[in-house]
Coordinates of C-alpha atoms and ligand atoms in Angstrom, one line a residue:
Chain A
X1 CA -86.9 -11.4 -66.4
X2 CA -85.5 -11.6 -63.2
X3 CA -87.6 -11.9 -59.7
X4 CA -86.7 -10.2 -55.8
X5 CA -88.4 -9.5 -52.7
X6 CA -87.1 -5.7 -53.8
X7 CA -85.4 -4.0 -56.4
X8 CA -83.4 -0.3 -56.1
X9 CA -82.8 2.0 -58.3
X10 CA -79.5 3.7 -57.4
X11 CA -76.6 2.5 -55.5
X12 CA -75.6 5.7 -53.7
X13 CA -75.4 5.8 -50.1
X14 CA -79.5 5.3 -50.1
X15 CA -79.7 2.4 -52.2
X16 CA -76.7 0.6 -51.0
X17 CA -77.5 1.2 -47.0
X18 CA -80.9 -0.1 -47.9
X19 CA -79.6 -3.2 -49.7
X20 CA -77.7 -4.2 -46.9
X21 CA -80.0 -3.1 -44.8
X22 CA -83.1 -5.3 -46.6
X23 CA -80.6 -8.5 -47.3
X24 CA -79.5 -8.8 -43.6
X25 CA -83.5 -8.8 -42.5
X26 CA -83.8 -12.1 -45.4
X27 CA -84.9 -9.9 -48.2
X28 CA -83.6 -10.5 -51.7
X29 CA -82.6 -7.7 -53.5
X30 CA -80.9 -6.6 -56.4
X31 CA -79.5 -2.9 -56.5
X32 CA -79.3 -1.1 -59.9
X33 CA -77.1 2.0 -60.9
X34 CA -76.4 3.4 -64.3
X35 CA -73.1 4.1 -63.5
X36 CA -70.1 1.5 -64.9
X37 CA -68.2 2.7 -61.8
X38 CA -70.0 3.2 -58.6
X39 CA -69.5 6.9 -56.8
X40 CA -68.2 8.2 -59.9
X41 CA -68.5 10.9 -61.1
X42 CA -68.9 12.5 -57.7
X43 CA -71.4 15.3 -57.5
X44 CA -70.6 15.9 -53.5
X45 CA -68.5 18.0 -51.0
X46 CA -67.9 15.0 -49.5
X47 CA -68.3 16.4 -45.8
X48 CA -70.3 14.7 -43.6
X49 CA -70.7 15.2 -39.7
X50 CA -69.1 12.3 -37.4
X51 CA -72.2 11.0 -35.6
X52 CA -73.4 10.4 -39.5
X53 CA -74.1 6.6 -38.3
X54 CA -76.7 7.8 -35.8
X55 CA -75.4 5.5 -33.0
X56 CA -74.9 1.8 -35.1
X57 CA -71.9 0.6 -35.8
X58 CA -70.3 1.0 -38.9
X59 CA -66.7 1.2 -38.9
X60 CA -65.7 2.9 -41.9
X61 CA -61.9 1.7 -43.7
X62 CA -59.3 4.4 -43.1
X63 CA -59.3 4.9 -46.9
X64 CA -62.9 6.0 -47.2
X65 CA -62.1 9.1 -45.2
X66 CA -59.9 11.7 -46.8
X67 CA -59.3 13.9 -43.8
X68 CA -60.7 14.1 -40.0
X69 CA -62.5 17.9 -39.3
X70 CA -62.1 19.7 -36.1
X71 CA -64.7 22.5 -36.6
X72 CA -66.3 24.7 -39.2
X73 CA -64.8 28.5 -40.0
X74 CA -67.9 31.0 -41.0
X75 CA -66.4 34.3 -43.3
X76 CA -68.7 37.2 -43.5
X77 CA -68.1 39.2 -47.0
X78 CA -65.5 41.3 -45.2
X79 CA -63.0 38.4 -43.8
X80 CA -64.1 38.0 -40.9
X81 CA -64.6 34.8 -39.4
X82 CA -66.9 32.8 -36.3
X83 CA -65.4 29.1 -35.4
X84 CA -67.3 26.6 -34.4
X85 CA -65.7 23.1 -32.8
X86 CA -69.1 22.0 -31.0
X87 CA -69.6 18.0 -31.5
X88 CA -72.3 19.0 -34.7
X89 CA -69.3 20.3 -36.7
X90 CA -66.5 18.1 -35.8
X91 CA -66.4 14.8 -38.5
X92 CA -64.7 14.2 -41.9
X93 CA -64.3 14.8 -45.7
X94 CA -64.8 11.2 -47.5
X95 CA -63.3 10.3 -50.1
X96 CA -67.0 9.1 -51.7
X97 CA -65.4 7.3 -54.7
X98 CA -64.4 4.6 -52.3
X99 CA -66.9 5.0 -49.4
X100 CA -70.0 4.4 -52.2
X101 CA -68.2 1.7 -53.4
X102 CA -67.6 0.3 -49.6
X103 CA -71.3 0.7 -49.2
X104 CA -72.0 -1.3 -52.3
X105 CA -69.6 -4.3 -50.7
X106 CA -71.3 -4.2 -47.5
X107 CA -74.7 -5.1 -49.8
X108 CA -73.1 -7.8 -51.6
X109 CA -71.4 -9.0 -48.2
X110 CA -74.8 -9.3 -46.8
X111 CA -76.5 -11.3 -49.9
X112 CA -77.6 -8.3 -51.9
X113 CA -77.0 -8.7 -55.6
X114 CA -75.3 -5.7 -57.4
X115 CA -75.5 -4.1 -60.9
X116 CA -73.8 -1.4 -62.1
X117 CA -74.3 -0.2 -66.0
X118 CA -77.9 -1.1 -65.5
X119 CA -80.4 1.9 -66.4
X120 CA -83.7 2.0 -65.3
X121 CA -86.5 3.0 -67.6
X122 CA -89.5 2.9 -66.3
X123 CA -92.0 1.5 -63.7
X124 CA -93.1 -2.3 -64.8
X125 CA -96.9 -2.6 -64.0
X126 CA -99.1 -5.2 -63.7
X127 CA -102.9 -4.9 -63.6
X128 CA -102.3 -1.0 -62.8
X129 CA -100.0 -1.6 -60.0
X130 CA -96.1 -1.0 -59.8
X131 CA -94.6 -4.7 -60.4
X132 CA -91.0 -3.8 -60.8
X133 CA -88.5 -2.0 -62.7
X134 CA -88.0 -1.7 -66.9
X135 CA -84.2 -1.6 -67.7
X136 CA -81.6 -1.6 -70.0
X137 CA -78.7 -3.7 -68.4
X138 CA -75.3 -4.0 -70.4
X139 CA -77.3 -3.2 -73.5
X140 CA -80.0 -5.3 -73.1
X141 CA -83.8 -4.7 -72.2
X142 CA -84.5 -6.6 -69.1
X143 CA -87.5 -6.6 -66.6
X144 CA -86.8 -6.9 -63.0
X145 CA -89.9 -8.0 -61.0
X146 CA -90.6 -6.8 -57.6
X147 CA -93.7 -6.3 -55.0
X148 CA -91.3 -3.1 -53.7
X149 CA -89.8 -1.3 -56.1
X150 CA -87.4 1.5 -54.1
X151 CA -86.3 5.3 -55.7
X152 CA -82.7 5.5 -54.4
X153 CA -82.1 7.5 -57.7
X154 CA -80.9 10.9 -56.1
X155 CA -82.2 14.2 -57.5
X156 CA -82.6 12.8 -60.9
X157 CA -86.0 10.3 -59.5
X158 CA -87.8 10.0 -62.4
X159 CA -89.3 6.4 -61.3
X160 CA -89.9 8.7 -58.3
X161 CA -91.5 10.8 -60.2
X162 CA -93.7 8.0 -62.5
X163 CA -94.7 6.9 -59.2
X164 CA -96.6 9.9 -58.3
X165 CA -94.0 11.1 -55.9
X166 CA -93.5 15.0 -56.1
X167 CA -89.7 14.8 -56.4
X168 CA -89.4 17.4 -59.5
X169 CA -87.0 19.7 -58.1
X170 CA -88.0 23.7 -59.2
X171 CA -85.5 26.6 -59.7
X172 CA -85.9 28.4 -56.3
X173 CA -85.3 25.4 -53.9
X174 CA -82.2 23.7 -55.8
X175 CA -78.7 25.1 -55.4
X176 CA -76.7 24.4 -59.0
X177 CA -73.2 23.9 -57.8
X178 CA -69.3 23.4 -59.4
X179 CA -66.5 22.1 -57.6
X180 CA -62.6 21.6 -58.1
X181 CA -60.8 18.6 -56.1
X182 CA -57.4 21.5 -56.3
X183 CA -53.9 20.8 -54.9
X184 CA -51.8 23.7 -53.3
X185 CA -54.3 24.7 -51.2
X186 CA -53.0 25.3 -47.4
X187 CA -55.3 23.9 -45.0
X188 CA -56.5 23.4 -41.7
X189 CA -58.4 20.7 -40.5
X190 CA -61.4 23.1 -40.5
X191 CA -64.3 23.5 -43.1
X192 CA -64.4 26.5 -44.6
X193 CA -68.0 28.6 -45.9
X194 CA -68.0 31.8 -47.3
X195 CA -71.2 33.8 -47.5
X196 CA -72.5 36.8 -49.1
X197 CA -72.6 38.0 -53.1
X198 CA -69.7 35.9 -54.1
X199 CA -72.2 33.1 -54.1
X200 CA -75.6 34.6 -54.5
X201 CA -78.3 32.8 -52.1
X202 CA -75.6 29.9 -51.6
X203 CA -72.3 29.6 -50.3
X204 CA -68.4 29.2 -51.3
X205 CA -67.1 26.2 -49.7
X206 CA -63.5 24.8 -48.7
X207 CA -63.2 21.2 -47.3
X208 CA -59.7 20.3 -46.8
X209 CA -58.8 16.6 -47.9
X210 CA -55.4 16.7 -46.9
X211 CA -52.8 19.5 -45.6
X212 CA -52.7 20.7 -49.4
X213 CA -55.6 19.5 -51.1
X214 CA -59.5 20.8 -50.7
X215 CA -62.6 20.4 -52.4
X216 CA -63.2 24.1 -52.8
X217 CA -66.8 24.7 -54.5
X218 CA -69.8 26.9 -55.0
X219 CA -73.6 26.5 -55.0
X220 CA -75.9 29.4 -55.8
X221 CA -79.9 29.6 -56.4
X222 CA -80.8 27.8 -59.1
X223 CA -83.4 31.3 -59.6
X224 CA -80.4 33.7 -58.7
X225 CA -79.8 33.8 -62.5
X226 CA -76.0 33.0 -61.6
X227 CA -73.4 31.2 -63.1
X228 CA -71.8 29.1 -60.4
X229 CA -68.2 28.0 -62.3
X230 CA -67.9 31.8 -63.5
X231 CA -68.5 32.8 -59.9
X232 CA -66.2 30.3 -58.5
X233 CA -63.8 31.0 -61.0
X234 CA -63.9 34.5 -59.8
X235 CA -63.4 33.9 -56.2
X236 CA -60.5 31.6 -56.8
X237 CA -58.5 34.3 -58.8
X238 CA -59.5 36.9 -56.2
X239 CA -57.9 35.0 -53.2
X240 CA -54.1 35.4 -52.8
X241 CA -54.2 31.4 -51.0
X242 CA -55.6 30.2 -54.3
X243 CA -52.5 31.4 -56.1
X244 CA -50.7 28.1 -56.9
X245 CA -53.9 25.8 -56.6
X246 CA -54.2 23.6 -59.6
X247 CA -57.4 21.5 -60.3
X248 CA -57.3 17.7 -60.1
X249 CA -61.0 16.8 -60.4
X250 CA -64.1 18.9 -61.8
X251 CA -67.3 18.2 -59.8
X252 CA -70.8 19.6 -60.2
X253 CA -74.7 18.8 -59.6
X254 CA -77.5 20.2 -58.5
X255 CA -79.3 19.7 -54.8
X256 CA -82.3 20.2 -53.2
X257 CA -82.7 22.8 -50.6
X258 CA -85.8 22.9 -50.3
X259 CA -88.9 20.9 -47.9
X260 CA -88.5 17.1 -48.4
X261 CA -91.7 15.4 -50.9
X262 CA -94.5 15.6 -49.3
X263 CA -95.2 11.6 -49.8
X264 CA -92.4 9.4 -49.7
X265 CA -94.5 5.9 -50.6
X266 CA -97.0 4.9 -52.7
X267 CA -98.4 1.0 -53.0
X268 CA -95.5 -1.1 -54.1
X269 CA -92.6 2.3 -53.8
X270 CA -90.7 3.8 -51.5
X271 CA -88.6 7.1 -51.9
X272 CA -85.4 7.2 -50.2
X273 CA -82.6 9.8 -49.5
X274 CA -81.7 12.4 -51.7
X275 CA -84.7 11.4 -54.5
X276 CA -87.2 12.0 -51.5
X277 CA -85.4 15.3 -51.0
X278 CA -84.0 14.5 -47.7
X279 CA -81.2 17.0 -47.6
X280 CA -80.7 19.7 -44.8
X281 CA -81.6 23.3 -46.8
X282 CA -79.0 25.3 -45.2
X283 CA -75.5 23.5 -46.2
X284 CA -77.2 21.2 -49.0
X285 CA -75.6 17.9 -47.2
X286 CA -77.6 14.6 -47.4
X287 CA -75.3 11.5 -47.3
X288 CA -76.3 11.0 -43.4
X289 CA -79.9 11.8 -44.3
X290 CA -79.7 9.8 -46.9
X291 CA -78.6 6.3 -45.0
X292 CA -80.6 7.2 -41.9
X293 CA -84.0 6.9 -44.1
X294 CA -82.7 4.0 -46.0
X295 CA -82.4 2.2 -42.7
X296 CA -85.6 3.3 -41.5
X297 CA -87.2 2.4 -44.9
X298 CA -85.6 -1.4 -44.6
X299 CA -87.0 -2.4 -41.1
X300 CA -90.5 -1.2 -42.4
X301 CA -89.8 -3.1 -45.8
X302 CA -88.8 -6.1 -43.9
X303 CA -91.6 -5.8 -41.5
X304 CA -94.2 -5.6 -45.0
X305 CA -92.3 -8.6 -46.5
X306 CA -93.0 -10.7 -43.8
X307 CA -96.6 -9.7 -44.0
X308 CA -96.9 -10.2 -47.8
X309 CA -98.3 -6.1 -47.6
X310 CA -96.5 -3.6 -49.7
X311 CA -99.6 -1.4 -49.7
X312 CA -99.5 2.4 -49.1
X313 CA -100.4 1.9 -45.8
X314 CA -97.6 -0.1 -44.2
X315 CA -95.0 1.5 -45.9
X316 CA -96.1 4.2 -44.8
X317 CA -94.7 3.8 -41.2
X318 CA -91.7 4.4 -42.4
X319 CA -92.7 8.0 -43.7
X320 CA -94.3 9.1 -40.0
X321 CA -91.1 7.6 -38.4
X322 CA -88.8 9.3 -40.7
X323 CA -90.9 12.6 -40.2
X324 CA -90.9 12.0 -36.7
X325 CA -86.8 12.0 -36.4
X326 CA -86.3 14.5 -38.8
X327 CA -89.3 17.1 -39.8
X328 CA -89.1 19.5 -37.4
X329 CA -85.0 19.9 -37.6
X330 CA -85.3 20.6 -41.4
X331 CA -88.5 22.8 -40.9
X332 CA -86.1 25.2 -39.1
X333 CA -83.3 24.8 -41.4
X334 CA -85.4 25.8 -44.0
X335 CA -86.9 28.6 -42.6
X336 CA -83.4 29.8 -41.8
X337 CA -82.0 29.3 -45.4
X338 CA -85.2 31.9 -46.1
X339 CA -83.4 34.5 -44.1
X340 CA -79.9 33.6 -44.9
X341 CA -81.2 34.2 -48.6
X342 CA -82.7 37.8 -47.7
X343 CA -79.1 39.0 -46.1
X344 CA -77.3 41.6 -48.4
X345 CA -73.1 41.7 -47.5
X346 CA -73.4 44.2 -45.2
X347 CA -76.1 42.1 -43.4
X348 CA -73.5 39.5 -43.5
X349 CA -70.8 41.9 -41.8
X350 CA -72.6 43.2 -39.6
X351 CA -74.2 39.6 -38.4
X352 CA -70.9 38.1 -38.0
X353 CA -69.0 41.2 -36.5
X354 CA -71.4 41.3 -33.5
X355 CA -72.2 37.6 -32.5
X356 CA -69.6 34.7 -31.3
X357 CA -69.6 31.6 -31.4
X358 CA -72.5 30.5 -29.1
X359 CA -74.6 32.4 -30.6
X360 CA -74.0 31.1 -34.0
X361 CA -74.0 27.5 -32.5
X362 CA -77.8 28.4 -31.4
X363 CA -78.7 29.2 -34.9
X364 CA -77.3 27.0 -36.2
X365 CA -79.4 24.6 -33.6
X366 CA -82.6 26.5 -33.9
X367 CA -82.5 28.3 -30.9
X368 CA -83.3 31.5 -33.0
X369 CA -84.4 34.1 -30.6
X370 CA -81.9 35.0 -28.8
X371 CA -79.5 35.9 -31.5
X372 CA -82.6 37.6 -33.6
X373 CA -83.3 40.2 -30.5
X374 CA -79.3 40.7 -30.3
X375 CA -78.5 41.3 -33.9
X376 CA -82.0 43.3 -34.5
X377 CA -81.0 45.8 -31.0
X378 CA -77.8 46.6 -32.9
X379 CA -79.4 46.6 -36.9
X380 CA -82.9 47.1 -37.0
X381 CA -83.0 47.2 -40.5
X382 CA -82.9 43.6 -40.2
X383 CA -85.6 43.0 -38.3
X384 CA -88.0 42.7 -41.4
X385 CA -85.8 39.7 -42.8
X386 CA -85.7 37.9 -39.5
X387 CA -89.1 38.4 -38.1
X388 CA -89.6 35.0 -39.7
X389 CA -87.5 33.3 -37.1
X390 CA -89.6 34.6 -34.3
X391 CA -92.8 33.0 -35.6
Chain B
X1 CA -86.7 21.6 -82.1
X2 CA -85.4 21.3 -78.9
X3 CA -82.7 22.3 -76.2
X4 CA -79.2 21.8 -77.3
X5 CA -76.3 20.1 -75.2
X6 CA -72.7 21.2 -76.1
X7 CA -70.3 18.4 -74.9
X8 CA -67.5 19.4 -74.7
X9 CA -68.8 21.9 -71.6
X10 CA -71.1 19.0 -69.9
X11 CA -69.7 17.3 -66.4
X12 CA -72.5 15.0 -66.5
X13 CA -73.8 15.7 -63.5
X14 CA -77.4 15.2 -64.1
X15 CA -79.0 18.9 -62.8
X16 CA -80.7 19.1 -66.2
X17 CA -82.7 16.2 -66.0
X18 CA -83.4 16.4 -62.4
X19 CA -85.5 19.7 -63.2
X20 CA -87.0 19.1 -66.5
X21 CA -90.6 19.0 -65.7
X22 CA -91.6 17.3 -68.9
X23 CA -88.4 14.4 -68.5
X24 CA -87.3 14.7 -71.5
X25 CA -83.8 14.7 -70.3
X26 CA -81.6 11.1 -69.8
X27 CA -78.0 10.9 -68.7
X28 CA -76.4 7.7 -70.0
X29 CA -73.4 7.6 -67.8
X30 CA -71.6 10.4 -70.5
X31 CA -74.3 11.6 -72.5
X32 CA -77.4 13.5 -72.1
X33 CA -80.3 12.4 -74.1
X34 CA -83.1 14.8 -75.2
X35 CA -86.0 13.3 -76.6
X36 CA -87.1 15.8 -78.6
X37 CA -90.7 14.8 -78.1
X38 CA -91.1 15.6 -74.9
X39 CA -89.2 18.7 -74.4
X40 CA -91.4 21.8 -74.4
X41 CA -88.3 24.2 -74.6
X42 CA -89.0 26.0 -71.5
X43 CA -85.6 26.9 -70.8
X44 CA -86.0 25.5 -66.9
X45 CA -82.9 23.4 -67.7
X46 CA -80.9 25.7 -69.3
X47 CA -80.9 27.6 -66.0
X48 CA -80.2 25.0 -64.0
X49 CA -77.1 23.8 -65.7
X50 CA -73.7 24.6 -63.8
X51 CA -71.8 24.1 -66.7
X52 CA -73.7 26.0 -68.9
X53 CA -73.8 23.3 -70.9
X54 CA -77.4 23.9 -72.5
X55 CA -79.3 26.2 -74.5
X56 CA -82.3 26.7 -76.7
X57 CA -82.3 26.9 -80.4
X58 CA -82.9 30.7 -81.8
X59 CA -86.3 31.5 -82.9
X60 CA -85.8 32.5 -86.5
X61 CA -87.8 35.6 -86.8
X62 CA -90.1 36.7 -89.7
Ligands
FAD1 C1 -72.0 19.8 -55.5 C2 -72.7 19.1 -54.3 C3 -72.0 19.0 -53.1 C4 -72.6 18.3 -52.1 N1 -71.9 18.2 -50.9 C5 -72.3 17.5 -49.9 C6 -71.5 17.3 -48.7 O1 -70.5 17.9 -48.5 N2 -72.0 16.5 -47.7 C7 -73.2 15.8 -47.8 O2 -73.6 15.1 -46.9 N3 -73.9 15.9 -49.0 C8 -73.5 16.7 -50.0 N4 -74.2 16.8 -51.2 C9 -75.5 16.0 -51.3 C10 -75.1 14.5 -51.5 O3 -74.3 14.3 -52.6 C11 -76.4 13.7 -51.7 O4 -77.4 14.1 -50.8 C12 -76.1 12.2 -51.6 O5 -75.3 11.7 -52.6 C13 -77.5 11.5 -51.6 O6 -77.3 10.1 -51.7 P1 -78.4 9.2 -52.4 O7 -78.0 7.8 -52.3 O8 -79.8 9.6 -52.0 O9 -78.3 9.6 -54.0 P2 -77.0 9.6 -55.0 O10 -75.7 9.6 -54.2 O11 -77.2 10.8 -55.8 O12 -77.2 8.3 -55.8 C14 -78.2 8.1 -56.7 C15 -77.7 7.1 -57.7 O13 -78.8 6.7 -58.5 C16 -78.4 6.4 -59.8 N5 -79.5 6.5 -60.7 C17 -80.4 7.6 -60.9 N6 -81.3 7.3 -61.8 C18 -81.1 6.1 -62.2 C19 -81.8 5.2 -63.1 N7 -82.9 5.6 -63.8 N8 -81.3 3.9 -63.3 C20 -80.2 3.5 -62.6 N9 -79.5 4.3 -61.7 C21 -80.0 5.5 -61.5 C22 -77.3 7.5 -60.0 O14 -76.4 7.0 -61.1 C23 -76.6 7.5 -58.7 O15 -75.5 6.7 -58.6 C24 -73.8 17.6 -52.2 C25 -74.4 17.6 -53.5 C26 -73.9 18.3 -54.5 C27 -74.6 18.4 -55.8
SF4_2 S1 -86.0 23.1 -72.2 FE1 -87.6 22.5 -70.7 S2 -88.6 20.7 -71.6 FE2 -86.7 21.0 -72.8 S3 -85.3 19.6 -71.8 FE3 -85.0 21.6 -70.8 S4 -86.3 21.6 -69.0 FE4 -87.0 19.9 -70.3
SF4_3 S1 -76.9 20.1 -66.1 FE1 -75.4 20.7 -67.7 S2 -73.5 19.8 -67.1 FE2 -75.1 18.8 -65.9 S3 -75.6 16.9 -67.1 FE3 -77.0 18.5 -67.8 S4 -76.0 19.5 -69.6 FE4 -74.4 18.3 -68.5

């Protein structure tokens, strides 16, 4: 049996950003992850927006960062396109092999301990309460004991889940998603999404790594009854770009798109990132969500440390100041990935033949009504999908 | 009885276990696990699975 001020499970970009995070404020901590190598396999996109450090420093090595984005293309069904270069679109695609593993060295650089190949198995209680973590480590059973036990486990969060933590992801709100790293893919610096039927209720996506190489992918509804490599498969052999792209990595997962739990902390747990279903609805993208909360989550951990108090209660600070930065932002994404869902290909046509790109920027935003009364004056048909945003 | 994982199709990506609502799905770094116990066969994961990697035994009839 080992002992720590707090043990995570999971040493993505949560449970690393919160190791550091927790060592640097005197904790000890010991992060777990199944995996033998950290940030592989990747189940990721790898795109993330460039203010994803919310204002701290944290100067990432040249070779976590694949390419540099200028802006984001939109493609209705029909080809055409919207670009968007505002300051919310502008950032990079990672290479998240090596930035997890970064994130994993800034831990250990700041006193956390680190263990890969180590498996979580269940909750460790004592007297009723959660005491720590049950584990199978290189083979062997171990117990690591904890007053904080923290769920950085990603979508799978079954500890999460032991805990009491609503983090069972349903059908409707995940997207189930395949993705091939390719090579002789022309590219801009420019994400690409394509909407419409190709991808039911989800997206086909394009994020250039390099002047030839992309991560081109798919999610669809996990209810749309789809099959997402099939699909992507599809779209590939349809486009004349695709013709000489050859596939270099296979990538898949599933993500929440759905509301975040509705309690991220019991006594002795926290939920963080992508396990607490912090992800934005509309593109599926949690890596900056995800190390955001974990920060949040280790100043109130700290803070409970030093009082000797993991209850419910003070951990719970960290929920209502999470909620407070983020809730009503994803509230709106949401209720736009409702619509989005609704739009048939025409819909999608029309939509992006008649508006530029301010208005999409305010959607995009949350700033729905002014494109709603626009797009509904030219397609009232639409109206009944959209009346949503009005609310 | 319980749901079936083909291997050679699975990318180990974890979708299946994060919806089983009975968790009777484990990845071990390259393997999923079922633990035949638990799992109800509702087919939930079978959905779910990008790689169609998954499915449920046939009910012999009669
Ligand atoms: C196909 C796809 C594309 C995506 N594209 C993007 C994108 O472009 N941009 C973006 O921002 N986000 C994207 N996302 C979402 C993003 O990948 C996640 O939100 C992000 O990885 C969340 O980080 P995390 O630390 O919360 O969890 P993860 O990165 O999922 O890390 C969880 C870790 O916990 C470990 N773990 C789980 N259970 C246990 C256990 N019992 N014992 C030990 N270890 C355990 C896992 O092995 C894993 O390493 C995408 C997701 C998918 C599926
Ligand atoms: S069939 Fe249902 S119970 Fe069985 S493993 Fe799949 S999701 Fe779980
Ligand atoms: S969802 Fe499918 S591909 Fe992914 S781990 Fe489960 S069986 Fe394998």
């Amino acid at each position: 049996m080992e002992e720590y001020d707090a043990v995570v499970v999971g040493a993505g970009p949560a449970g690393t950003t919160f190791a550091a995070e927790a060592a640097s404020r005197g904790m000890s901590v010991v992060v777990i992850d199944k995996k033998k190598e950290l940030g592989s396999p990747v189940r990721c996109g790898e795109g993330i927006g460039i203010d994803f450090s919310s204002g701290r420093k944290l100067e990432l090595p040249r070779s976590c960062i694949a390419s540099d984005i200028e802006g984001a293309l939109m493609f209705s069904p029909n080809g055409k396109s919207i670009k968007l270069t505002t300051p919310q679109t502008k950032g990079h695609v990672l290479e998240r092999k090596i930035f997890d593993k970064f994130l994993a060295m800034e831990a250990g650089r700041k006193g956390a301990h680190i263990l890969p190949r180590t498996m979580a198995t269940g909750l460790l209680k004592e007297n009723g309460k959660i005491a720590g973590v049950k584990a199978v480590s290189f083979g062997e059973e171990i117990e690591f004991k904890a007053p904080l036990v923290v769920s950085a486990e990603g979508m799978e969060a079954k500890l999460a889940r032991e805990a009491g933590i609503d983090a069972l992801a349903t059908l409707y709100d995940v997207d189930t998603c395949y993705e091939y790293e390719m090579v002789n893919v022309p590219c801009e610096p420019f994400i690409e999404i394509y909407f419409g039927s190709a991808a039911p209720r989800g997206y086909v996506w394009v994020f250039p790594k390099g002047k030839d190489v992309a991560n081109v992918g798919i999610g669809v509804g996990g209810s749309s009854g789809a099959d997402p490599k099939k699909c992507l498969d599809e779209w590939i052999a349809r486009n004349p770009r695709m013709k000489k792209a050859e596939i270099i990595e296979v990538k898949a997962g599933i993500i929440s798109v759905g509301a975040p739990v509705k309690k991220m902390v019991a006594d002795n747990f926290m939920a963080v990132g992508t396990s607490a279903h912090q992800v934005d609805p509309v593109h599926g993208g949690g890596i900056a969500l995800a190390m955001k909360a974990a920060r949040i989550a280790a100043e109130v951990a700290a803070k409970a440390h030093s009082a000797r108090d993991f209850s419910e209660k003070t951990l719970s600070a960290y929920e209502t100041q999470w909620r407070a930065a983020e809730s009503r932002k994803l509230e709106k994404r949401l209720l736009l990935r409702k619509v989005l869902e609704k739009l048939s290909d025409d819909d999608f046509n029309a939509v992006i033949g008649m508006i530029d790109s301010q208005d999409l920027e305010k959607l995009l935003s949350g700033d729905f009504k002014p494109i709603v009364t626009k797009v509904v004056a030219k397609r009232p048909s639409i109206l009944k999908v959209a009346t949503a945003l009005l609310g | 009885m319980a749901v079936r994982v083909d291997g050679s199709k699975c990318v180990y990506c974890a979708g299946c276990v994060s919806v089983c609502p009975f968790l009777a799905l484990t990845l071990n770094e390259v393997k999923i696990i079922v633990d035949e116990k638990k799992c109800t066969e509702c087919g939930t994961c079978v959905k779910a699975c990008p790689a169609k990697a998954l499915s449920l035994p046939k009910k012999i009839s009669g």
